[in-house]
mmCIF file of C-alpha atoms in Angstrom:
data_model
loop_
_atom_site.group_PDB
_atom_site.id
_atom_site.type_symbol
_atom_site.label_atom_id
_atom_site.label_comp_id
_atom_site.label_asym_id
_atom_site.label_seq_id
_atom_site.Cartn_x
_atom_site.Cartn_y
_atom_site.Cartn_z
ATOM 1 C CA MET C 3 -0.439 -10.923 -16.518
ATOM 2 C CA GLU C 4 0.523 -12.331 -19.392
ATOM 3 C CA ASP C 5 3.592 -10.562 -20.876
ATOM 4 C CA GLU C 6 5.144 -10.293 -17.537
ATOM 5 C CA PHE C 7 4.492 -13.619 -16.571
ATOM 6 C CA HIS C 8 6.254 -15.452 -20.108
ATOM 7 C CA GLU C 9 8.962 -12.654 -19.532
ATOM 8 C CA LEU C 10 9.596 -14.351 -15.643
ATOM 9 C CA THR C 11 9.383 -17.735 -16.550
ATOM 10 C CA ASP C 12 11.726 -17.610 -19.738
ATOM 11 C CA ARG C 13 14.464 -15.635 -17.505
ATOM 12 C CA VAL C 14 13.538 -18.266 -14.819
ATOM 13 C CA ARG C 15 14.511 -21.374 -17.029
ATOM 14 C CA ALA C 16 17.453 -19.921 -17.941
ATOM 15 C CA GLU C 17 18.569 -19.744 -14.361
ATOM 16 C CA LEU C 18 17.595 -23.814 -14.260
ATOM 17 C CA ARG C 19 20.693 -26.459 -13.494
ATOM 18 C CA SER C 20 19.523 -29.726 -12.801
ATOM 19 C CA PRO C 21 16.621 -32.126 -13.877
ATOM 20 C CA GLN C 22 14.894 -31.542 -10.881
ATOM 21 C CA ASP C 23 14.679 -27.965 -11.279
ATOM 22 C CA LEU C 24 13.116 -28.599 -14.896
ATOM 23 C CA ILE C 25 10.690 -30.759 -12.863
ATOM 24 C CA ALA C 26 9.881 -28.076 -9.674
ATOM 25 C CA TYR C 27 9.509 -25.650 -13.070
ATOM 26 C CA GLU C 28 6.775 -27.474 -14.924
ATOM 27 C CA ARG C 29 4.883 -28.341 -11.752
ATOM 28 C CA LEU C 30 4.703 -24.237 -11.051
ATOM 29 C CA LEU C 31 3.871 -23.510 -14.354
ATOM 30 C CA GLY C 32 0.875 -26.280 -14.431
ATOM 31 C CA LEU C 33 -0.180 -24.890 -11.053
ATOM 32 C CA ALA C 34 -0.454 -21.137 -12.394
ATOM 33 C CA ARG C 35 -2.716 -22.900 -15.411
ATOM 34 C CA LYS C 36 -4.897 -24.246 -13.577
ATOM 35 C CA ASN C 37 -5.488 -21.321 -11.359
ATOM 36 C CA SER C 38 -7.660 -23.069 -8.809
ATOM 37 C CA PRO C 39 -8.042 -22.804 -5.229
ATOM 38 C CA ALA C 40 -6.036 -25.812 -4.005
ATOM 39 C CA GLY C 41 -2.787 -24.742 -6.407
ATOM 40 C CA ARG C 42 -2.618 -21.663 -4.957
ATOM 41 C CA GLU C 43 -2.616 -23.411 -1.191
ATOM 42 C CA GLU C 44 0.217 -25.138 -2.739
ATOM 43 C CA LEU C 45 1.931 -22.075 -3.858
ATOM 44 C CA ALA C 46 1.414 -20.348 -0.817
ATOM 45 C CA ARG C 47 3.446 -23.208 1.376
ATOM 46 C CA MET C 48 5.794 -22.962 -1.466
ATOM 47 C CA LEU C 49 6.709 -19.589 -0.033
ATOM 48 C CA VAL C 50 7.863 -20.640 3.139
ATOM 49 C CA ALA C 51 8.626 -24.391 3.094
ATOM 50 C CA VAL C 52 12.437 -24.746 3.736
ATOM 51 C CA GLU C 53 15.439 -24.752 1.190
ATOM 52 C CA ARG C 54 13.193 -23.974 -1.387
ATOM 53 C CA PRO C 55 15.108 -22.179 -4.440
ATOM 54 C CA LEU C 56 14.467 -18.156 -4.684
ATOM 55 C CA TRP C 57 13.622 -18.548 -8.490
ATOM 56 C CA ALA C 58 10.511 -20.670 -7.222
ATOM 57 C CA ARG C 59 9.695 -18.647 -4.769
ATOM 58 C CA GLU C 60 9.642 -15.604 -7.214
ATOM 59 C CA ILE C 61 7.121 -17.321 -9.428
ATOM 60 C CA ALA C 62 4.625 -18.546 -6.625
ATOM 61 C CA ALA C 63 4.613 -14.872 -5.458
ATOM 62 C CA PHE C 64 4.034 -13.154 -8.685
ATOM 63 C CA ILE C 65 1.202 -15.369 -9.454
ATOM 64 C CA LEU C 66 -0.385 -15.428 -5.981
ATOM 65 C CA GLY C 67 0.156 -11.073 -6.102
ATOM 66 C CA CYS C 68 -1.153 -10.810 -9.186
ATOM 67 C CA ALA C 69 -4.419 -13.503 -8.218
ATOM 68 C CA GLY C 70 -4.370 -10.445 -5.268
ATOM 69 C CA ASP C 71 -3.553 -13.138 -2.431
ATOM 70 C CA LYS C 72 -2.005 -11.211 0.437
ATOM 71 C CA ARG C 73 -0.001 -14.262 1.251
ATOM 72 C CA ALA C 74 2.883 -13.164 -1.393
ATOM 73 C CA PHE C 75 3.219 -9.878 0.331
ATOM 74 C CA GLU C 76 6.662 -10.914 2.155
ATOM 75 C CA THR C 77 8.251 -12.728 -0.202
ATOM 76 C CA LEU C 78 7.337 -9.664 -2.897
ATOM 77 C CA VAL C 79 8.505 -6.911 -0.949
ATOM 78 C CA LEU C 80 11.803 -9.145 -0.566
ATOM 79 C CA LEU C 81 12.217 -9.315 -3.963
ATOM 80 C CA LEU C 82 11.347 -5.652 -4.239
ATOM 81 C CA ASN C 83 14.555 -4.681 -2.065
ATOM 82 C CA TYR C 84 16.334 -7.049 -4.313
ATOM 83 C CA ARG C 85 19.675 -6.306 -5.436
ATOM 84 C CA ASP C 86 18.724 -7.411 -8.678
ATOM 85 C CA PRO C 87 16.638 -5.038 -10.646
ATOM 86 C CA VAL C 88 14.814 -7.033 -12.894
ATOM 87 C CA ARG C 89 13.599 -9.074 -9.891
ATOM 88 C CA CYS C 90 12.568 -5.981 -8.192
ATOM 89 C CA ALA C 91 10.490 -5.364 -11.325
ATOM 90 C CA THR C 92 9.180 -7.853 -11.224
ATOM 91 C CA ALA C 93 7.893 -7.835 -7.256
ATOM 92 C CA ALA C 94 6.980 -3.827 -8.114
ATOM 93 C CA HIS C 95 4.544 -5.419 -10.661
ATOM 94 C CA ALA C 96 2.515 -7.822 -8.253
ATOM 95 C CA LEU C 97 2.242 -5.621 -5.445
ATOM 96 C CA ALA C 98 0.711 -2.779 -7.410
ATOM 97 C CA ARG C 99 -1.658 -5.454 -8.417
ATOM 98 C CA LEU C 100 -1.740 -6.734 -4.586
ATOM 99 C CA GLY C 101 -4.516 -4.477 -3.026
ATOM 100 C CA ASP C 102 -2.218 -4.931 0.058
ATOM 101 C CA PRO C 103 -2.508 -1.751 2.184
ATOM 102 C CA ARG C 104 0.751 -2.786 3.725
ATOM 103 C CA THR C 105 1.951 -2.307 -0.098
ATOM 104 C CA ALA C 106 2.564 2.006 0.040
ATOM 105 C CA ARG C 107 4.159 1.637 3.369
ATOM 106 C CA ALA C 108 6.977 -0.876 2.592
ATOM 107 C CA ALA C 109 7.704 1.265 -0.688
ATOM 108 C CA ALA C 110 7.750 4.208 1.189
ATOM 109 C CA ALA C 111 10.071 2.618 4.068
ATOM 110 C CA LEU C 112 12.671 1.514 0.983
ATOM 111 C CA ALA C 113 12.973 4.665 -1.220
ATOM 112 C CA THR C 114 13.155 6.826 2.082
ATOM 113 C CA ASN C 115 15.873 4.650 3.055
ATOM 114 C CA PRO C 116 19.303 6.157 2.389
ATOM 115 C CA LEU C 117 21.125 3.081 3.020
ATOM 116 C CA ARG C 118 19.235 1.179 0.306
ATOM 117 C CA THR C 119 19.201 4.143 -2.158
ATOM 118 C CA ALA C 120 21.098 1.631 -4.849
ATOM 119 C CA TYR C 121 17.827 -0.140 -4.525
ATOM 120 C CA ALA C 122 14.913 2.430 -4.370
ATOM 121 C CA LEU C 123 14.342 3.159 -8.341
ATOM 122 C CA HIS C 124 11.213 0.409 -8.153
ATOM 123 C CA PRO C 125 9.669 1.683 -4.657
ATOM 124 C CA VAL C 126 9.890 5.068 -5.850
ATOM 125 C CA ARG C 127 8.076 3.836 -9.098
ATOM 126 C CA LEU C 128 4.962 1.466 -7.311
ATOM 127 C CA LEU C 129 4.658 4.948 -5.045
ATOM 128 C CA ALA C 130 3.797 6.818 -8.198
ATOM 129 C CA GLU C 131 1.567 3.819 -9.769
ATOM 130 C CA LEU C 132 -0.519 3.189 -6.325
ATOM 131 C CA ARG C 133 -1.066 6.865 -5.979
ATOM 132 C CA ALA C 134 -1.444 6.560 -1.687
ATOM 133 C CA PRO C 135 -1.306 9.359 0.530
ATOM 134 C CA GLN C 136 2.457 7.836 1.260
ATOM 135 C CA SER C 137 3.097 8.234 -2.168
ATOM 136 C CA VAL C 138 4.050 12.271 -2.334
ATOM 137 C CA PRO C 139 5.822 12.961 0.784
ATOM 138 C CA ALA C 140 8.327 9.751 0.352
ATOM 139 C CA LEU C 141 8.597 10.631 -3.324
ATOM 140 C CA ILE C 142 9.437 14.652 -2.164
ATOM 141 C CA VAL C 143 12.383 13.421 0.598
ATOM 142 C CA THR C 144 13.900 10.883 -1.687
ATOM 143 C CA LEU C 145 13.849 13.393 -4.009
ATOM 144 C CA GLU C 146 15.095 16.016 -2.065
ATOM 145 C CA ARG C 147 17.928 13.565 -0.239
ATOM 146 C CA LEU C 148 19.310 13.325 -3.789
ATOM 147 C CA LEU C 149 19.905 16.884 -4.865
ATOM 148 C CA THR C 150 23.240 17.157 -3.809
ATOM 149 C CA PRO C 151 26.759 17.302 -6.244
ATOM 150 C CA HIS C 152 28.020 14.326 -8.522
ATOM 151 C CA ASN C 153 24.878 12.370 -6.697
ATOM 152 C CA PRO C 154 25.426 8.966 -8.077
ATOM 153 C CA TYR C 155 22.007 7.991 -8.358
ATOM 154 C CA TRP C 156 20.520 10.490 -10.428
ATOM 155 C CA ARG C 157 18.133 7.756 -12.085
ATOM 156 C CA VAL C 158 16.486 7.377 -8.791
ATOM 157 C CA ALA C 159 15.836 11.073 -8.682
ATOM 158 C CA LEU C 160 14.458 11.418 -12.400
ATOM 159 C CA ALA C 161 11.881 8.554 -10.962
ATOM 160 C CA CYS C 162 11.044 11.031 -8.614
ATOM 161 C CA VAL C 163 10.331 13.912 -10.844
ATOM 162 C CA GLU C 164 8.656 11.952 -12.737
ATOM 163 C CA GLY C 165 6.441 10.381 -10.283
ATOM 164 C CA LEU C 166 5.547 13.866 -8.453
ATOM 165 C CA GLY C 167 4.482 14.973 -11.855
ATOM 166 C CA ALA C 168 2.481 12.326 -12.398
ATOM 167 C CA LEU C 169 0.872 12.478 -9.247
ATOM 168 C CA GLY C 170 -0.170 16.008 -9.938
ATOM 169 C CA ASP C 171 0.502 17.277 -6.233
ATOM 170 C CA ARG C 172 1.565 21.196 -5.505
ATOM 171 C CA ARG C 173 3.204 19.991 -2.471
ATOM 172 C CA ALA C 174 5.920 18.835 -4.794
ATOM 173 C CA VAL C 175 6.393 22.446 -6.216
ATOM 174 C CA PRO C 176 9.105 23.371 -4.034
ATOM 175 C CA ALA C 177 11.000 20.418 -4.739
ATOM 176 C CA LEU C 178 10.704 19.954 -8.351
ATOM 177 C CA THR C 179 11.902 23.701 -8.571
ATOM 178 C CA ALA C 180 14.928 22.836 -7.088
ATOM 179 C CA ALA C 181 15.726 19.484 -9.634
ATOM 180 C CA VAL C 182 14.961 22.103 -12.572
ATOM 181 C CA ALA C 183 18.916 23.470 -11.235
ATOM 182 C CA HIS C 184 20.217 20.028 -12.444
ATOM 183 C CA PRO C 185 20.996 19.603 -15.660
ATOM 184 C CA ARG C 186 19.844 15.610 -15.739
ATOM 185 C CA LEU C 187 16.479 16.509 -14.352
ATOM 186 C CA ALA C 188 15.722 20.041 -15.456
ATOM 187 C CA ALA C 189 13.702 18.886 -18.492
ATOM 188 C CA ALA C 190 11.653 16.806 -16.743
ATOM 189 C CA ALA C 191 11.357 18.611 -13.395
ATOM 190 C CA ALA C 192 10.133 21.461 -16.037
ATOM 191 C CA ALA C 193 7.180 19.291 -17.467
ATOM 192 C CA SER C 194 6.402 18.058 -13.761
ATOM 193 C CA LEU C 195 5.621 21.649 -13.176
ATOM 194 C CA ALA C 196 4.139 22.323 -15.939
ATOM 195 C CA ARG C 197 2.137 19.491 -15.201
ATOM 196 C CA LEU C 198 1.133 21.335 -11.808
ATOM 197 C CA GLY C 199 0.448 24.304 -13.731
ATOM 198 C CA VAL C 200 3.829 26.064 -13.008
ATOM 199 C CA HIS C 201 6.132 27.647 -14.815
ATOM 200 C CA GLU C 202 9.794 28.434 -14.599
ATOM 201 C CA ASN C 203 9.366 32.647 -14.224
ATOM 202 C CA GLU C 204 6.795 31.782 -11.521
ATOM 203 C CA ASP C 205 8.387 32.121 -8.069
ATOM 204 C CA VAL C 206 7.858 29.803 -5.671
ATOM 205 C CA VAL C 207 6.881 29.897 -2.347
ATOM 206 C CA ALA C 208 7.422 26.981 0.229
ATOM 207 C CA GLN C 209 4.229 26.005 2.587
ATOM 208 C CA ASP C 210 4.359 26.075 6.117
ATOM 209 C CA ASP C 211 3.937 22.372 6.565
ATOM 210 C CA GLY C 212 6.545 21.298 4.673
ATOM 211 C CA PRO C 213 7.297 17.677 3.160
ATOM 212 C CA GLU C 214 9.426 16.415 5.527
ATOM 213 C CA GLY C 215 6.902 15.634 8.667
ATOM 214 C CA ASP C 216 4.452 14.209 5.943
ATOM 215 C CA ALA C 217 7.302 11.895 4.517
ATOM 216 C CA ALA C 218 8.207 10.866 8.282
ATOM 217 C CA LYS C 219 5.073 9.786 8.545
ATOM 218 C CA ALA C 220 4.461 7.325 4.905
ATOM 219 C CA ALA C 221 8.035 6.234 6.060
ATOM 220 C CA GLY C 222 8.622 3.460 7.722
ATOM 221 C CA GLY C 223 12.041 3.389 6.519
ATOM 222 C CA PRO C 224 15.203 -1.404 -4.786
ATOM 223 C CA GLY C 225 15.986 -1.608 -10.308
ATOM 224 C CA ASP C 226 19.697 -0.323 -9.476
ATOM 225 C CA GLY C 227 19.783 4.216 -9.973
ATOM 226 C CA ARG C 228 23.319 3.829 -9.775
ATOM 227 C CA ASP C 229 25.498 5.718 -12.275
ATOM 228 C CA HIS C 230 29.067 7.617 -11.672
ATOM 229 C CA GLY C 231 28.623 11.069 -14.014
ATOM 230 C CA PRO C 232 28.415 14.940 -11.894
ATOM 231 C CA TYR C 233 25.063 15.904 -11.223
ATOM 232 C CA GLY C 234 25.184 19.834 -11.463
ATOM 233 C CA ARG C 235 24.541 22.487 -8.834
ATOM 234 C CA ALA C 236 23.324 21.356 -5.188
ATOM 235 C CA GLY C 237 19.654 21.330 -4.408
ATOM 236 C CA ARG C 238 17.241 21.405 -1.749
ATOM 237 C CA GLY C 239 18.854 19.295 1.756
ATOM 238 C CA ALA C 240 17.344 16.078 2.133
ATOM 239 C CA GLY C 241 15.225 14.700 4.322
ATOM 240 C CA ARG C 242 16.118 11.855 6.834
ATOM 241 C CA ALA C 243 15.285 8.105 7.108
ATOM 242 C CA PRO C 244 15.433 5.660 9.533
ATOM 243 C CA GLY C 245 18.675 3.177 8.745
ATOM 244 C CA ALA C 246 18.054 -0.700 7.560
ATOM 245 C CA GLU C 247 20.772 -3.317 8.133
ATOM 246 C CA ARG C 248 21.861 -4.678 4.787
ATOM 247 C CA GLY C 249 20.594 -7.942 5.396
ATOM 248 C CA ALA C 250 17.090 -7.412 6.528
ATOM 249 C CA GLY C 251 13.332 -7.235 4.311
ATOM 250 C CA PRO C 252 11.574 -4.187 5.554
ATOM 251 C CA GLY C 253 8.225 -6.616 5.484
ATOM 252 C CA GLY C 254 9.844 -8.547 8.507
ATOM 253 C CA GLY C 255 11.374 -12.233 9.198
ATOM 254 C CA GLU C 256 13.538 -13.437 6.407
ATOM 255 C CA GLY C 257 16.600 -11.576 5.412
ATOM 256 C CA ARG C 258 17.773 -10.446 1.646
ATOM 257 C CA PRO C 259 18.307 -14.159 -0.244
ATOM 258 C CA HIS C 260 21.628 -14.392 -1.984
#
């Protein structure tokens, strides 16, 4: 956690706007260094206190999440769905260490939500890191949805391709085979297929039970992967996932901060 925490605190320091902010910031760093039960209680109260700045809640949630304190879950999922990629990355790092069984479901909901694709890069990477039952179905559905002409979110698709190769599940073979037809994905898709023991000249037979059914169970439902270059030829059809209101976080309760 040390390097990530230093990156977080250095970034937050640049956001401070007043002497009061600096005092609160130093207080947070002191609680992190102390790492005591009383300190964690104070950090947890900060997550639900009224009118706390976002940066203060981010630091508190990161410290608690990396310590395995599940009270950080709601705030971390909110930040995983945030418009700023660096905050998404920080939240994903802490969620991967939190050990909360709800994390994979929340990440799958974000990754498969077509209204949140611009913020799906870090949820996708988190799913691959978690290696949860929801991971493969959610990544397959997300990848298939992005295999369309001129799709601007090719970095999200690439993360799906790489994650599916790392997870090593042959349910991903049809989606990865379709991804080979897309120039920006071709090399990574071929490499992932090779990791699964499939070579480009093999005929791929779709399984009777497609990934869509599994993914629907995995998803209840952000790193900006947006890029405006053309994508290449169309691939397989996309899975569907339920939409979400723009301001609502998947963890329930609080809306997305501005």
